[in-house]
Each structure stands twice: as structure tokens, then as C-alpha cells.
Amino acid sequence: MNFTFALEAQTQSSGGASGLVMILMLVAMFVISYFVGIRPSKKQEKENANMRNNLAVGDEITTIGGIIGRVVSIKDETCVIETTHERTKIRILKTAISRVDVKAEQPEN
């Protein structure tokens, strides 16, 4: 009778330990997914927002559609770019800007 009671107690205590291990593994998976997936994308979003906020007239940009042009004017959420030698002007959203290729030269004070 003592042997059965000891066996049941041991089984119950190891079941609790495996539950704890399972919880720790789930927490570890969430932490890893945060550092691999969520954190880098947040960092990239912050860099893109900073790039769009520091946009200046004269910058040469590339849009997400592959259009290359020079910024002519900037408004709140849009900007006008000039492409080709015929000075074709296109109005685009700031969020459509993929990258700034060449920054405009800043006048020295």
C-alpha cells in the first residue's frame, strides 16, 4: 500500500514539472519570435518614418514602384517629384518613397 502511494505522488509531481517546462518553452518561443520578427520590423518602420520626415526639396528618391525622380515640393502627406529631362512632374504619397538616393546639398550658413 505504501508503494502505490509513493508511485502516485511521484507521478503527480513529475506532471507538474512537465507543465512548467511546457510553459517555459512557450514563453521562450514568444521571446524568440519577438526578437526575430517584431523588433526588426518596428526598427525598420521607425527608420522609414525618419527618412520621410527628413525629406528635402532637391533629394533624389526612388519610389516603391521603381520611379526615380527629384523632389520639387513637399506637402503634409504628399510630394511632387520631377522625372526625365522633359521635367515630367508626378505627385506621390510620402509613404510611396522607398529610399533617398542622393540628399540635396544643404546651403552653408
XYZ file of C-alpha atoms in Angstrom:
109
model
C 0.000 0.000 0.000
C 2.845 2.398 0.754
C 4.434 1.580 -2.572
C 1.285 2.598 -4.501
C 1.004 5.879 -2.626
C 4.658 6.736 -3.313
C 4.245 5.909 -7.011
C 1.165 8.137 -7.302
C 2.920 11.020 -5.535
C 5.908 10.744 -7.861
C 3.670 10.705 -10.963
C 1.799 13.803 -9.818
C 4.960 15.763 -9.059
C 6.551 14.968 -12.447
C 3.309 16.011 -14.208
C 3.573 19.448 -12.609
C 7.196 19.747 -13.667
C 6.403 18.895 -17.286
C 3.670 21.566 -17.250
C 6.197 24.113 -16.016
C 8.662 23.102 -18.724
C 5.924 23.468 -21.335
C 5.066 26.972 -20.101
C 8.736 27.973 -20.111
C 9.119 26.692 -23.689
C 6.085 28.717 -24.817
C 7.475 31.847 -23.167
C 10.849 31.219 -24.820
C 9.151 30.843 -28.230
C 7.350 34.173 -27.804
C 10.568 35.912 -26.741
C 12.458 34.481 -29.723
C 9.685 35.450 -32.156
C 9.730 38.988 -30.739
C 13.466 39.410 -31.268
C 13.444 37.724 -34.692
C 10.246 39.114 -36.191
C 8.623 42.005 -34.390
C 11.573 44.069 -33.173
C 13.404 44.330 -36.536
C 10.215 45.336 -38.356
C 9.492 48.050 -35.773
C 13.049 49.328 -36.174
C 12.670 49.407 -39.973
C 9.342 51.279 -39.703
C 10.969 53.855 -37.437
C 13.881 54.344 -39.886
C 11.457 54.751 -42.825
C 9.381 57.325 -40.929
C 12.540 59.245 -40.033
C 13.691 59.187 -43.682
C 10.319 60.508 -44.892
C 10.212 63.239 -42.229
C 13.711 64.455 -43.199
C 12.860 64.630 -46.895
C 14.017 67.891 -48.507
C 13.465 69.625 -51.829
C 16.208 68.524 -54.226
C 16.595 64.986 -52.853
C 16.755 62.266 -55.470
C 14.440 59.427 -54.498
C 13.220 56.038 -55.664
C 9.591 55.045 -55.146
C 8.365 51.580 -54.248
C 7.194 51.305 -57.868
C 10.704 51.974 -59.181
C 10.195 55.574 -60.339
C 13.310 57.684 -59.874
C 12.990 61.440 -59.534
C 13.964 64.624 -57.760
C 11.723 66.175 -55.093
C 10.277 69.510 -56.249
C 7.818 70.295 -53.448
C 6.649 68.742 -50.201
C 3.270 68.969 -48.509
C 1.856 67.133 -45.475
C 1.366 63.621 -46.850
C 2.383 64.116 -50.495
C 5.275 65.393 -52.513
C 5.839 66.272 -56.157
C 8.768 64.684 -57.952
C 10.285 65.588 -61.292
C 11.393 62.811 -63.634
C 13.144 62.691 -67.033
C 14.747 65.537 -68.944
C 11.331 66.821 -70.055
C 10.673 67.673 -66.372
C 7.581 65.487 -66.033
C 6.069 66.094 -62.600
C 4.314 63.391 -60.594
C 2.501 63.832 -57.293
C 3.051 60.866 -54.960
C 2.379 59.930 -51.355
C 5.329 60.126 -48.980
C 4.653 56.527 -47.997
C 5.432 55.501 -51.597
C 9.062 56.592 -51.191
C 11.342 53.602 -50.882
C 14.668 55.336 -50.346
C 16.589 58.581 -50.763
C 19.373 58.004 -53.285
C 21.096 61.413 -53.154
C 20.495 64.020 -50.480
C 20.180 67.639 -51.609
C 23.138 69.798 -50.755
C 22.427 71.966 -47.745
C 23.484 75.618 -48.053
C 26.170 76.572 -45.570
C 25.404 79.408 -43.161
